[in-house]
Each structure stands twice: as structure tokens, then as C-alpha cells.
Amino acid sequence: MSILAWTYIMVGLTFSIYLTIAWISRVKTTKGFYVAGGGVSPLANGMATAADWMSAASFISMAGMVSFMGYGGSIYLLGWTGGYVLLALLLAPYLRKFGKFTVPDFVGDRYYSDAARFVALICAIFVSLTYVAGQMRGVGIVFSRFLEVDVNTGVLIGMTIVFFYAALGGMKGITYTQVAQYVVLIIAYMIPAVAISMMITGVPLPQLGFGSEITSGPDTGKYLLETIDALHRDLGFAEYTQAFGPGSKSMLDVFCITLALMVGTAGLPHVIIRFYTVPSVRGARISAGYALFFIALLYTTAPAVASFARYNMINTLHETPYAEAPSWVKNWEQTGLIAWVDKNGDGIIQYGPGAPFSGRPSFTGETGELGQRLLSNTPSDNANEVFIDRDIMVLANPEIANLPAWIIALVAAGGLAAALSTASGLLIVVSSSISHDLYYRMINRQASEAQRLLVGRVMIGIAVLIAGYFGINPPGFVAQVVAFAFGLAASSFFPIIVLGIFDKRTNREGAIAGMVIGISFTFLYIIQVNFMGMAPWFLGISAEGIGAVGMLLNFIIAIVVSRLTPPPPAEVQAMVDNIRFPRGAGSAYDH
């Protein structure tokens, strides 16, 4: 069967499972809608947390970044993985003991202020919508290639699916859907990784394979990473295994990006809320351990996938006549995510360093003499003739390696599972922030369960529309958009949560000032550098890393303002002391 037929089978089967689970798990109470009734087992919650946390950026884009950046791309691996450990050990058990629905709920009660609750609510919505835009973009990329529709149509299909099961089942439906999605995404990631590792090195474990010798082809007997280094030298790239090559990021910027990703992970509201769905603090700790194991399966495999894809891509693409280009090039060219222009008129594809075009290519959709899609922007003056969107590397990897059609379709289903699982968790954050923290806690304390559920479902619909717009008009590639969300979370939530747990002297004035200044500085810097064309003006730190500076500003402002203003009431300080004791967690419900 063709790739298209297999894709319809795989995607249709997995989507049927997700929608069936959502229907079976549909809820009628706010507790079921927001925290799945607080009765999810640690194992199921660990799998759901892993699926929630491993977004389209992890599945689709991360290995693509490592494939293009080489060793330097490991900052994303380190940041995201280290951040989860930080969240599991430092924050999750204490937040679970506090027993509230949402992060704004924690902020509002801990800092005894509806103003603080409102600022946290705005931050949660802002971070979540930025993050979910990246997921919708990932969904569009998968659909555009494997269902042969354009990216925008793919985004619209994804919006419809995720709205259905998020609005119907709430957190309960999402939790058990995410368990299924984790199974799909990890199988889809591991099967091609193992198969390609065997093909290239004869080693079935990809984590070991990418450091082993090549066992077939002209490079037999050479180590894979050394061979990629040699290919890079020949083509003019920095060595693949070189930490900081020419034109790479400074050590300070690398540190800031890694730190922003770490503390951003620990401050992400859609991951934090998962720890409210288990019955106890002990359950939260156990589920965090399970989640770390499930996450490690993918994250230790990603560098191997990146290396295999890089090796196969260069060997099948560079110095190949376009008329004889492999099918994966022609297939992905139709999506606009690969483009070639024959700069020297020899009909042969030349791949090398530098951007092939001035800016991101935009296409007329027509076909040139040699078959390439014509560009409506100008080619650059360097020798590189090929544009390859790094977001396609994991999805294209099985095609590049000539794996069977069913594996290619399985990877497509895995990419959709990763994107949709995270998108649904983020939509619950937006929904709960508005319907619970704003509508119920601040506007109408007499609202019935039915009214609150209606508001929550309406807000999911509005959030899906906004996310879909940014999925169609993305501010960057998937992982870059997600990195911005982590920076915004780092600069807004992380300091206030840490201080709320470990410093009983921090008060509402300090919390509000810290959040406002932290996220405002980070947001404005990202806008200036990424959308206004300004050079990184603060110590050369990139937009992806500026969240670390915003976090430090938040900490400093919150502590200083708190010390210059009256301390929190005695009962709030006693509550903070109580949170840090390991026993006696309450139900995750509004008291």
C-alpha cells in the first residue's frame, strides 16, 4: 500500500481511539473537568505527564535542531530534561499539597490578592497560547505531507480534533487520551530509530548505535560521528561534534538558553496541573518518577535520530542530479518545506552552509524547468542551493532511510499524538484560568457547576481559534516558538512559585511587581529581537535565552519590594510553613 493509504489507516485508527476515550471519559463536574476527579493512578499520570510534556517540539523539532546544530543542539535536551527534574523534585509535591486547581489559584491564595491572581491568570493564558501555537504548527506540518493537504488545512483539522476531546472530556478525558498518545508517540519514535540504527551500524540500541562504526556502504569501518564530522568539513560546516564552532552562540547565551528552558519547564502551568490529578503527595512523587523514565526513552534517543538523519540526508542529497533526486526530496518539496534553486545551472543539487535564499522562502506554487517550486523571493549569493526546514527531519527520516510505508505513516501518527496531547493540556489551562480563576473566583462566586463548565468549554473554543491563527501564521519554527513560551514561563511563574513555597516573607506587592516586570521585559525583548530585527542588545543574549534574565529580574524585584512593604498576614505565613511539611495534602478542589 502507498504511504497515503497507510497514513489514513494509522491516523484514522489512533484518532478513533482518542475520540472514543474522550467520549467514555466525558465529565459533568468541574472537579472532573479540571483535575480528572483527583483519582488518576501514578502510572497513568506518569504516562500522561510524559505525553503532555513531550510536545511537537520534542517529537518533531528537537532532533531536527540537533541534526542541524550538532553538539550545540544539546542545550535543548539538557534544558528540557533538567527542567523536568527541577519541577518533580522542587515544586510538584508542595503544589500538590496546596490542593488547588491552577497556578493562578495558588498565586491568588498564597499572595492573598485577586490582583495577583489576575496577573498570574494573564501570564498563564499568554504562555499557554504561545506554546499551543507551536503544537498547531506541528500538526499542520504532519498533515501537509502525509495527507497531502496544505499546512493551513492541516492546522484546521487539528483544531477540530483537539477541540472535540478537550471540550468533551476535560482533564479526565485528556488524561486517558494522553496515556494512549504516549504509547503511540514512543512506539512511533523508537521503531524507526531502532531500524535505522541496525541498517547503519548493526546495533539495535540507537543510544549506542550513533556512537558505533558504520557496517555498510562506502564508509564501512568508520565511526558514524567521525564520518559526519568529515562530511561537515568537506562541505564547509563546523564539525558536528564541536561544541562551539565558528558563528555559534556564546557560552553566556548557551547558559541562559539552558537555564531559561529548565526553569521555564518548572513553571509551565499545563505540566504543574498534572500533579493535582493524583490522590496524594506520594502519588505526585511516584508519577513524577514514572514520567521521568518515560521522557528519558525519547530524549536519550533524539541525538541518535538526529545523527542518522544528518548522515543519510547529506549522502542522498548533496551532488545529486535533481532529475535523479530521491523520492523524499520530491515529496517534501510539495509542502514547501524543502526548496531547491539551481544557482549555477548545472542541474545538480549542491548543499552547504548559509541560507540559500534571502529570508524564509515563499513560493509561487508553480513549477520550474527542472521541477523545483519557483520562489517569490531572491536567492542568496552563497553556494548553498537547498532550503530544508529543520522541523521535517524526524518525519522525513524514515523516508530518507527507505523504510516501509507503514513505518512512515506510524511516525506521522506519532507526531500528531505529541502535538495534540500537549495542545489539549494547554487548552485546559486556558479554560480553567478563565472559567475558574476569573469567572468563578473573581466575578460570580454563585456560579453553578453547569455555568462554569459552559464557560470553560466556550473558552477552549476561543483558545483553539487563537492557537490556530498562530499555527497558520507562526512566529518561528516549532521549537523556537516553544522556546519563547518557556522563556515567558521562566520569567513569570517560576520565581513566584518558588518564593511562594520557600519564602514566607514574600508578599502580594512583591509577587505582582515581580511577575509584571519579569514577563514584560522578556516579552518586549523577544519582540524587539525576533520581530523588529534588532540585534540582541543585552550582553548578546538571544531571544530564546532572555527568559533567564527575566527570571532574575522577577526574583530581585519580588524580594526587594516584599522587604520594603508589610509582611503577609500571620495565617498566610502559617500556611506556607504547612505546605512544606510532607503529610496531610488536601483534595485538589476549591475549599
Coordinates of C-alpha atoms in Angstrom, one line a residue:
M1 CA 0.0 0.0 0.0
S2 CA 1.0 3.6 -0.5
I3 CA 2.2 6.0 2.2
L4 CA -1.0 7.9 1.9
A5 CA -3.2 4.8 2.4
W6 CA -1.1 3.7 5.4
T7 CA -1.4 7.2 6.8
Y8 CA -5.1 7.2 6.6
I9 CA -5.2 3.9 8.4
M10 CA -2.7 4.9 11.1
V11 CA -4.1 8.3 11.8
G12 CA -7.7 7.1 11.5
L13 CA -7.1 4.3 13.9
T14 CA -5.3 6.4 16.5
F15 CA -7.8 9.3 16.3
S16 CA -10.7 6.8 16.7
I17 CA -9.0 5.6 19.9
Y18 CA -8.6 9.2 21.2
L19 CA -12.2 10.2 20.4
T20 CA -13.6 7.0 21.9
I21 CA -11.7 7.6 25.2
A22 CA -12.9 11.2 25.2
W23 CA -16.5 10.1 24.8
I24 CA -16.2 7.4 27.5
S25 CA -14.5 9.8 29.9
R26 CA -16.8 12.8 29.4
V27 CA -17.5 14.7 32.6
K28 CA -20.3 16.7 34.2
T29 CA -18.4 18.2 37.2
T30 CA -15.8 20.9 37.4
K31 CA -13.5 18.6 39.5
G32 CA -13.6 16.0 36.8
F33 CA -13.2 18.7 34.1
Y34 CA -10.1 20.4 35.7
V35 CA -8.3 17.7 37.7
A36 CA -9.9 14.4 36.5
G37 CA -11.5 14.0 39.9
G38 CA -8.1 13.7 41.6
G39 CA -8.2 9.9 41.2
V40 CA -5.7 9.1 38.4
S41 CA -3.1 6.4 39.2
P42 CA 0.6 7.4 39.4
L43 CA 1.5 5.2 36.4
A44 CA -1.3 6.6 34.2
N45 CA -0.5 10.1 35.3
G46 CA 3.2 9.5 34.6
M47 CA 2.4 8.5 31.1
A48 CA 0.0 11.3 30.6
T49 CA 2.6 13.8 32.0
A50 CA 5.2 12.5 29.6
A51 CA 2.8 12.9 26.7
D52 CA 1.8 16.4 27.9
W53 CA 5.4 17.4 28.3
M54 CA 6.8 15.9 25.1
S55 CA 5.2 18.2 22.7
A56 CA 5.6 18.6 18.9
A57 CA 8.9 20.4 19.8
S58 CA 10.2 17.2 21.4
F59 CA 8.9 14.8 18.9
I60 CA 9.2 16.7 15.6
S61 CA 11.6 19.6 16.1
M62 CA 14.2 18.7 18.7
A63 CA 16.1 16.1 16.8
G64 CA 15.9 18.4 13.8
M65 CA 17.7 21.1 15.7
V66 CA 20.4 18.7 16.9
S67 CA 20.7 17.4 13.3
F68 CA 21.4 21.0 12.0
M69 CA 23.2 22.4 15.1
G70 CA 25.2 19.3 16.1
Y71 CA 26.5 19.2 19.6
G72 CA 25.3 22.7 20.3
G73 CA 21.7 21.5 19.9
S74 CA 22.1 19.6 23.2
I75 CA 21.2 22.7 25.1
Y76 CA 17.6 21.9 24.3
L77 CA 18.0 18.3 25.6
L78 CA 19.7 19.5 28.7
G79 CA 17.3 22.4 29.4
W80 CA 14.1 20.5 28.9
T81 CA 15.2 17.3 30.8
G82 CA 16.8 19.2 33.6
G83 CA 13.7 21.4 34.0
Y84 CA 11.5 18.4 34.5
V85 CA 13.8 17.1 37.2
L86 CA 13.6 20.5 38.8
L87 CA 9.8 20.5 38.7
A88 CA 9.5 17.0 40.0
L89 CA 11.8 17.5 43.0
L90 CA 11.4 21.2 43.9
L91 CA 7.8 22.1 43.2
A92 CA 5.4 19.3 42.4
P93 CA 4.8 17.8 45.8
Y94 CA 4.4 21.1 47.5
L95 CA 1.9 22.4 44.9
R96 CA 0.0 19.1 45.1
K97 CA -0.2 19.5 48.9
F98 CA -1.6 23.0 48.5
G99 CA -4.6 21.4 46.6
K100 CA -5.7 24.0 44.2
F101 CA -6.9 23.7 40.6
T102 CA -4.5 26.0 38.9
V103 CA -1.3 28.1 39.2
P104 CA -3.3 31.3 39.3
D105 CA -5.3 29.7 42.1
F106 CA -2.1 29.1 44.0
V107 CA -0.8 32.6 43.4
G108 CA -4.1 34.2 44.4
D109 CA -4.4 32.3 47.7
R110 CA -0.8 32.3 48.6
Y111 CA -0.4 36.0 47.9
Y112 CA -3.9 36.8 49.3
S113 CA -4.8 39.0 46.4
D114 CA -7.2 38.9 43.4
A115 CA -4.8 41.3 41.7
A116 CA -2.0 38.8 42.0
R117 CA -4.5 36.1 40.8
F118 CA -5.4 38.2 37.8
V119 CA -1.7 38.9 36.8
A120 CA -1.0 35.1 37.1
L121 CA -4.0 34.4 35.0
I122 CA -2.9 36.7 32.2
C123 CA 0.6 35.1 32.3
A124 CA -0.9 31.6 32.2
I125 CA -3.0 32.4 29.2
F126 CA -0.1 34.2 27.4
V127 CA 2.3 31.4 28.0
S128 CA -0.2 28.7 27.0
L129 CA -1.3 30.3 23.8
T130 CA 2.3 30.9 22.7
Y131 CA 3.1 27.2 23.4
V132 CA 0.0 25.8 21.8
A133 CA 0.7 27.8 18.6
G134 CA 3.8 25.7 18.2
Q135 CA 1.7 22.5 18.5
M136 CA -0.8 23.6 15.9
R137 CA 2.1 24.3 13.6
G138 CA 3.5 20.8 14.1
V139 CA 0.0 19.3 13.4
G140 CA -0.1 21.3 10.1
I141 CA 3.3 20.1 9.0
V142 CA 2.4 16.4 9.6
F143 CA -0.9 16.7 7.7
S144 CA 0.6 18.8 4.9
R145 CA 3.0 16.0 4.0
F146 CA 1.2 12.8 4.8
L147 CA -2.4 13.6 4.0
E148 CA -1.3 15.8 1.0
V149 CA -3.1 18.9 2.1
D150 CA -1.6 22.3 2.7
V151 CA -0.2 23.3 6.1
N152 CA -3.1 25.6 6.8
T153 CA -5.7 22.9 6.1
G154 CA -3.8 20.6 8.4
V155 CA -3.9 23.2 11.2
L156 CA -7.7 23.4 10.8
I157 CA -8.1 19.6 11.0
G158 CA -6.0 19.5 14.2
M159 CA -8.1 22.4 15.7
T160 CA -11.3 20.4 15.2
I161 CA -10.0 17.2 16.7
V162 CA -8.4 18.8 19.8
F163 CA -11.5 20.9 20.5
F164 CA -13.7 17.9 20.4
Y165 CA -11.9 15.8 23.0
A166 CA -10.7 18.7 25.2
A167 CA -14.1 20.3 25.5
L168 CA -16.0 17.0 25.9
G169 CA -13.8 15.1 28.5
G170 CA -11.9 17.9 30.2
M171 CA -8.9 16.8 32.2
K172 CA -10.3 13.3 32.7
G173 CA -10.7 12.7 29.0
I174 CA -7.4 14.4 28.3
T175 CA -5.5 12.3 30.8
Y176 CA -6.6 8.9 29.5
T177 CA -6.3 10.2 25.9
Q178 CA -2.7 11.2 26.7
V179 CA -1.9 7.7 28.0
A180 CA -2.9 6.4 24.6
Q181 CA -1.0 9.2 22.9
Y182 CA 2.2 8.4 24.8
V183 CA 2.1 4.8 23.7
V184 CA 1.6 5.9 20.1
L185 CA 4.3 8.5 20.1
I186 CA 7.0 6.4 21.8
I187 CA 6.4 3.4 19.5
A188 CA 6.5 5.7 16.5
Y189 CA 9.7 7.3 17.7
M190 CA 11.6 4.1 18.7
I191 CA 10.7 1.7 15.8
P192 CA 12.4 3.8 13.0
A193 CA 15.3 4.7 15.3
V194 CA 16.0 1.0 16.0
A195 CA 15.6 0.1 12.4
I196 CA 17.9 2.8 11.1
S197 CA 20.5 2.1 13.8
M198 CA 20.5 -1.6 12.6
M199 CA 20.8 -0.5 9.0
I200 CA 23.7 1.8 9.5
T201 CA 25.7 0.3 12.4
G202 CA 24.2 -3.1 13.1
V203 CA 23.5 -2.1 16.7
P204 CA 19.8 -2.4 17.8
L205 CA 20.0 0.3 20.6
P206 CA 20.1 3.7 18.9
Q207 CA 21.6 5.3 22.0
L208 CA 24.7 3.1 21.4
G209 CA 24.4 2.9 17.6
F210 CA 25.1 6.5 16.9
G211 CA 28.5 6.2 18.6
S212 CA 29.4 3.0 16.8
E213 CA 31.1 2.0 13.5
I214 CA 29.2 2.1 10.2
T215 CA 28.7 -1.5 8.9
S216 CA 27.6 -0.9 5.3
G217 CA 28.3 1.2 2.3
P218 CA 31.4 3.2 1.3
D219 CA 32.0 4.4 4.9
T220 CA 32.2 0.8 6.4
G221 CA 34.5 0.6 9.4
K222 CA 34.4 4.3 10.2
Y223 CA 32.7 5.7 13.2
L224 CA 29.4 7.4 12.4
L225 CA 30.1 10.7 14.2
E226 CA 33.6 10.9 12.8
T227 CA 32.2 10.4 9.3
I228 CA 29.6 13.2 9.8
D229 CA 32.4 15.5 11.1
A230 CA 34.4 14.7 7.9
L231 CA 31.3 15.4 5.7
H232 CA 30.8 18.8 7.5
R233 CA 34.5 19.7 7.0
D234 CA 34.2 18.9 3.3
L235 CA 31.0 21.0 2.9
G236 CA 32.3 23.9 4.9
F237 CA 30.2 23.4 8.1
A238 CA 31.6 23.5 11.6
E239 CA 32.3 20.0 12.9
Y240 CA 29.1 18.2 14.0
T241 CA 30.6 17.2 17.4
Q242 CA 32.3 20.6 18.0
A243 CA 30.7 22.3 21.0
F244 CA 31.1 25.9 19.9
G245 CA 32.2 26.3 16.3
P246 CA 32.6 29.5 14.2
G247 CA 29.5 31.6 14.3
S248 CA 27.9 29.6 17.2
K249 CA 26.4 31.0 20.3
S250 CA 28.5 32.4 23.1
M251 CA 28.9 30.5 26.4
L252 CA 26.8 33.1 28.2
D253 CA 24.0 32.7 25.7
V254 CA 24.1 28.9 25.8
F255 CA 24.0 29.1 29.6
C256 CA 21.0 31.5 29.5
I257 CA 19.1 29.4 27.0
T258 CA 19.6 26.2 29.0
L259 CA 18.6 27.9 32.3
A260 CA 15.5 29.5 30.7
L261 CA 14.4 26.1 29.3
M262 CA 15.0 24.5 32.7
V263 CA 13.1 27.0 34.9
G264 CA 10.6 27.5 32.1
T265 CA 9.8 23.8 32.2
A266 CA 9.4 24.0 36.0
G267 CA 7.0 26.9 35.6
L268 CA 4.8 25.6 32.8
P269 CA 1.2 25.6 34.0
H270 CA 0.0 22.7 31.9
V271 CA 2.6 20.4 33.4
I272 CA 2.1 21.6 37.0
I273 CA -1.6 21.0 36.9
R274 CA -1.0 17.3 36.2
F275 CA 0.1 16.8 39.8
Y276 CA -3.3 17.7 41.0
T277 CA -4.9 14.7 39.3
V278 CA -3.4 12.1 41.6
P279 CA -4.9 11.2 45.0
S280 CA -1.9 12.2 47.2
V281 CA 1.5 13.9 47.6
R282 CA 3.1 10.4 47.5
G283 CA 1.2 9.7 44.2
A284 CA 2.6 13.0 42.8
R285 CA 6.2 12.0 43.6
I286 CA 5.7 8.5 42.1
S287 CA 4.1 9.8 39.0
A288 CA 6.9 12.3 38.6
G289 CA 9.4 9.4 38.7
Y290 CA 7.4 7.4 36.1
A291 CA 7.2 10.4 33.8
L292 CA 10.9 11.0 34.0
F293 CA 11.5 7.4 32.9
F294 CA 9.0 7.7 30.0
I295 CA 10.5 11.0 28.9
A296 CA 14.1 9.6 29.0
L297 CA 13.2 6.9 26.5
L298 CA 12.6 9.6 23.8
Y299 CA 15.2 12.1 25.0
T300 CA 18.1 9.7 25.0
T301 CA 17.1 8.5 21.5
A302 CA 16.8 12.0 20.0
P303 CA 20.6 12.6 19.4
A304 CA 20.8 9.2 17.6
V305 CA 17.8 10.1 15.4
A306 CA 19.5 13.4 14.6
S307 CA 22.8 11.8 13.7
F308 CA 21.2 9.1 11.5
A309 CA 19.1 11.7 9.7
R310 CA 22.0 14.0 9.1
Y311 CA 24.2 11.2 7.7
N312 CA 21.5 9.9 5.4
M313 CA 20.3 13.3 4.3
I314 CA 23.8 14.6 3.1
N315 CA 24.6 11.3 1.4
T316 CA 21.3 11.2 -0.6
L317 CA 21.1 14.9 -1.4
H318 CA 24.5 16.6 -2.0
E319 CA 25.9 16.4 -5.5
T320 CA 22.8 14.5 -6.7
P321 CA 21.3 15.5 -10.1
Y322 CA 17.9 17.0 -9.4
A323 CA 16.3 14.7 -12.1
E324 CA 17.5 11.7 -10.0
A325 CA 16.7 13.1 -6.6
P326 CA 15.3 10.6 -4.2
S327 CA 11.5 10.5 -3.7
W328 CA 11.7 12.0 -0.2
V329 CA 13.0 15.3 -1.7
K330 CA 10.2 15.5 -4.3
N331 CA 7.5 14.6 -1.7
W332 CA 8.6 17.2 0.9
E333 CA 9.1 19.8 -1.8
Q334 CA 5.4 19.8 -2.5
T335 CA 4.8 21.0 1.1
G336 CA 7.1 24.0 0.7
L337 CA 9.4 22.7 3.5
I338 CA 12.2 21.8 1.1
A339 CA 13.2 24.0 -1.8
W340 CA 16.0 23.9 -4.4
V341 CA 17.1 26.6 -6.9
D342 CA 19.7 25.8 -9.5
K343 CA 22.1 28.8 -9.0
N344 CA 24.8 27.6 -11.3
G345 CA 22.6 26.0 -13.9
D346 CA 24.2 22.5 -13.8
G347 CA 21.1 20.7 -12.7
I348 CA 22.9 19.2 -9.7
I349 CA 21.9 19.8 -6.1
Q350 CA 24.6 21.5 -4.0
Y351 CA 24.2 21.6 -0.2
G352 CA 26.4 23.6 2.1
P353 CA 26.4 26.3 4.8
G354 CA 24.5 29.5 4.6
A355 CA 20.9 30.4 3.8
P356 CA 20.1 29.6 0.2
F357 CA 17.5 32.4 0.0
S358 CA 17.1 35.9 1.4
G359 CA 14.9 35.1 4.4
R360 CA 12.5 32.2 4.7
P361 CA 11.4 31.1 1.1
S362 CA 7.9 31.9 0.0
F363 CA 6.6 30.0 -3.0
T364 CA 4.5 30.8 -6.1
G365 CA 3.3 27.2 -6.2
E366 CA 4.4 26.9 -9.9
T367 CA 7.0 24.5 -11.3
G368 CA 10.2 25.5 -13.0
E369 CA 12.1 23.8 -15.9
L370 CA 13.8 21.3 -13.6
G371 CA 10.8 20.8 -11.3
Q372 CA 11.7 23.0 -8.4
R373 CA 9.0 25.2 -6.9
L374 CA 9.6 28.8 -8.0
L375 CA 10.4 31.3 -5.4
S376 CA 8.9 34.7 -5.0
N377 CA 12.0 35.9 -3.0
T378 CA 15.6 36.2 -4.0
P379 CA 18.3 33.5 -3.8
S380 CA 21.3 34.5 -1.7
D381 CA 24.8 34.7 -3.2
N382 CA 26.3 31.7 -1.3
A383 CA 26.8 28.3 -2.9
N384 CA 24.1 26.5 -0.9
E385 CA 21.1 25.7 -3.2
V386 CA 18.8 23.9 -0.8
F387 CA 16.4 25.1 1.8
I388 CA 15.4 22.4 4.3
D389 CA 13.1 23.2 7.2
R390 CA 14.6 21.6 10.3
D391 CA 11.1 20.6 11.5
I392 CA 10.8 17.9 8.9
M393 CA 13.9 15.8 9.9
V394 CA 12.2 13.4 12.2
L395 CA 9.2 13.0 10.0
A396 CA 11.3 12.6 6.8
N397 CA 13.9 10.3 8.5
P398 CA 12.1 7.0 7.7
E399 CA 11.6 8.1 4.0
I400 CA 15.3 9.1 3.7
A401 CA 16.3 5.7 5.0
N402 CA 13.8 3.9 2.6
L403 CA 11.9 2.3 5.5
P404 CA 8.5 0.6 4.7
A405 CA 5.4 2.8 4.2
W406 CA 3.7 1.7 7.4
I407 CA 6.6 3.0 9.5
I408 CA 6.5 6.3 7.7
A409 CA 2.7 6.5 8.5
L410 CA 3.3 5.4 12.1
V411 CA 5.8 8.3 12.5
A412 CA 3.1 10.7 11.2
A413 CA 0.6 9.4 13.8
G414 CA 3.3 9.8 16.5
G415 CA 3.9 13.4 15.6
L416 CA 0.2 14.1 15.7
A417 CA -0.1 12.4 19.1
A418 CA 2.8 14.5 20.5
A419 CA 1.3 17.8 19.2
L420 CA -2.3 17.1 20.2
S421 CA -1.5 15.7 23.7
T422 CA 0.3 18.9 24.6
A423 CA -2.2 21.2 22.9
S424 CA -5.1 19.6 24.9
G425 CA -3.3 20.1 28.2
L426 CA -2.6 23.8 27.3
L427 CA -6.2 24.4 26.4
I428 CA -7.3 23.1 29.8
V429 CA -5.0 25.7 31.4
V430 CA -6.6 28.5 29.4
S431 CA -10.1 27.2 30.1
S432 CA -9.5 26.7 33.8
S433 CA -7.7 30.1 34.2
I434 CA -10.7 32.0 32.8
S435 CA -13.7 29.9 33.9
H436 CA -12.4 29.1 37.4
D437 CA -9.9 31.8 38.4
L438 CA -11.6 34.7 36.6
Y439 CA -15.3 33.9 36.3
Y440 CA -15.9 31.8 39.4
R441 CA -13.3 33.2 41.9
M442 CA -13.5 36.8 40.9
I443 CA -16.8 37.5 39.1
N444 CA -19.5 35.1 40.1
R445 CA -19.0 33.1 43.2
Q446 CA -22.5 31.8 42.9
A447 CA -22.0 30.2 39.5
S448 CA -23.4 26.7 39.2
E449 CA -21.3 23.7 38.0
A450 CA -23.1 23.8 34.7
Q451 CA -22.4 27.5 34.2
R452 CA -18.7 27.0 35.0
L453 CA -18.4 24.0 32.6
L454 CA -20.1 26.0 29.9
V455 CA -17.7 29.0 30.3
G456 CA -14.8 26.5 30.3
R457 CA -15.9 24.9 27.1
V458 CA -16.5 28.2 25.4
M459 CA -13.0 29.3 26.4
I460 CA -11.5 26.2 24.9
G461 CA -13.2 27.0 21.6
I462 CA -11.8 30.6 21.6
A463 CA -8.3 29.4 22.6
V464 CA -8.4 26.9 19.7
L465 CA -9.2 29.7 17.3
I466 CA -6.4 31.9 18.5
A467 CA -3.9 28.9 18.5
G468 CA -5.0 28.0 15.0
Y469 CA -4.3 31.5 13.8
F470 CA -0.8 31.4 15.1
G471 CA -0.3 27.9 13.8
I472 CA -1.1 29.2 10.3
N473 CA 1.0 32.4 10.8
P474 CA 3.8 31.1 13.0
P475 CA 6.3 33.5 14.6
G476 CA 9.1 30.9 14.0
F477 CA 9.8 27.2 13.6
V478 CA 8.1 24.8 16.1
A479 CA 10.9 24.5 18.7
Q480 CA 11.7 28.2 18.5
V481 CA 8.1 29.2 19.3
V482 CA 8.1 26.7 22.2
A483 CA 11.4 28.1 23.5
F484 CA 9.7 31.5 23.7
A485 CA 6.9 30.0 25.7
F486 CA 9.4 28.5 28.1
G487 CA 11.1 31.9 28.5
L488 CA 7.8 33.6 29.3
A489 CA 7.1 30.9 31.9
A490 CA 10.5 31.2 33.4
S491 CA 10.2 35.0 33.8
S492 CA 6.7 34.9 35.2
F493 CA 5.8 31.8 37.2
F494 CA 8.9 30.1 38.4
P495 CA 10.2 32.8 40.8
I496 CA 6.7 33.4 42.3
I497 CA 6.1 29.7 42.9
V498 CA 9.5 29.1 44.4
L499 CA 9.2 32.2 46.7
G500 CA 5.6 31.3 47.5
I501 CA 6.7 27.9 48.8
F502 CA 10.1 28.6 50.4
D503 CA 10.0 32.3 51.5
K504 CA 7.0 33.2 53.7
R505 CA 8.1 36.8 53.7
T506 CA 7.3 37.4 50.1
N507 CA 4.1 39.3 49.9
R508 CA 1.5 40.3 47.3
E509 CA 3.1 43.6 46.3
G510 CA 6.4 41.8 45.6
A511 CA 4.7 39.0 43.7
I512 CA 2.7 41.3 41.4
A513 CA 5.7 43.6 40.7
G514 CA 8.0 40.6 40.0
M515 CA 5.6 38.9 37.6
V516 CA 4.7 42.1 35.7
I517 CA 8.3 43.3 35.3
G518 CA 9.7 39.8 34.6
I519 CA 7.3 38.8 31.8
S520 CA 7.1 42.4 30.4
F521 CA 10.9 42.6 30.0
T522 CA 11.1 39.1 28.4
F523 CA 8.2 39.7 26.0
L524 CA 9.4 43.1 24.8
Y525 CA 13.0 41.8 24.3
I526 CA 11.6 38.8 22.2
I527 CA 9.5 41.2 20.1
Q528 CA 12.5 43.5 19.5
V529 CA 15.0 40.8 18.6
N530 CA 12.7 38.4 16.6
F531 CA 10.1 40.6 15.0
M532 CA 11.7 44.1 14.8
G533 CA 15.1 43.0 13.6
M534 CA 17.1 44.4 16.4
A535 CA 20.4 42.8 17.4
P536 CA 20.4 41.1 20.8
W537 CA 21.4 44.2 22.9
F538 CA 21.6 42.7 26.4
L539 CA 25.0 41.1 26.7
G540 CA 24.4 39.4 23.3
I541 CA 21.8 37.1 24.8
S542 CA 19.4 35.7 22.2
A543 CA 15.6 35.8 22.4
E544 CA 15.5 32.1 23.4
G545 CA 17.7 32.8 26.4
I546 CA 16.4 36.1 27.7
G547 CA 13.8 34.4 29.9
A548 CA 16.7 33.6 32.3
V549 CA 17.3 37.4 32.7
G550 CA 13.6 38.0 33.1
M551 CA 13.5 35.3 35.8
L552 CA 16.4 37.0 37.7
L553 CA 14.6 40.4 37.5
N554 CA 11.4 38.8 38.8
F555 CA 13.3 37.2 41.8
I556 CA 15.1 40.5 42.6
I557 CA 12.0 42.8 42.3
A558 CA 9.8 40.4 44.3
I559 CA 12.3 40.1 47.1
V560 CA 13.2 43.8 47.3
V561 CA 9.6 45.0 47.1
S562 CA 8.5 42.4 49.7
R563 CA 11.1 43.6 52.1
L564 CA 10.1 47.3 51.7
T565 CA 6.4 46.6 52.2
P566 CA 4.4 45.0 55.1
P567 CA 4.8 41.2 55.6
P568 CA 2.0 38.8 54.7
P569 CA -0.7 38.1 57.3
A570 CA 0.2 35.6 60.0
E571 CA -2.3 33.0 58.7
V572 CA -0.6 33.1 55.2
Q573 CA 2.8 32.6 56.7
A574 CA 1.5 29.7 58.8
M575 CA 0.0 28.2 55.5
V576 CA 3.4 28.5 53.8
D577 CA 5.0 26.6 56.7
N578 CA 2.3 23.9 56.5
I579 CA 2.9 23.4 52.7
R580 CA 6.5 22.4 53.3
F581 CA 5.6 19.5 55.6
P582 CA 5.3 16.3 53.6
R583 CA 2.0 15.0 55.1
G584 CA -1.6 16.0 55.0
A585 CA -2.4 17.0 51.5
G586 CA -5.9 18.0 50.8
S587 CA -8.1 17.2 47.8
A588 CA -7.4 19.2 44.6
Y589 CA -10.6 21.2 44.8
D590 CA -11.7 24.7 45.8
H591 CA -12.2 24.8 49.6

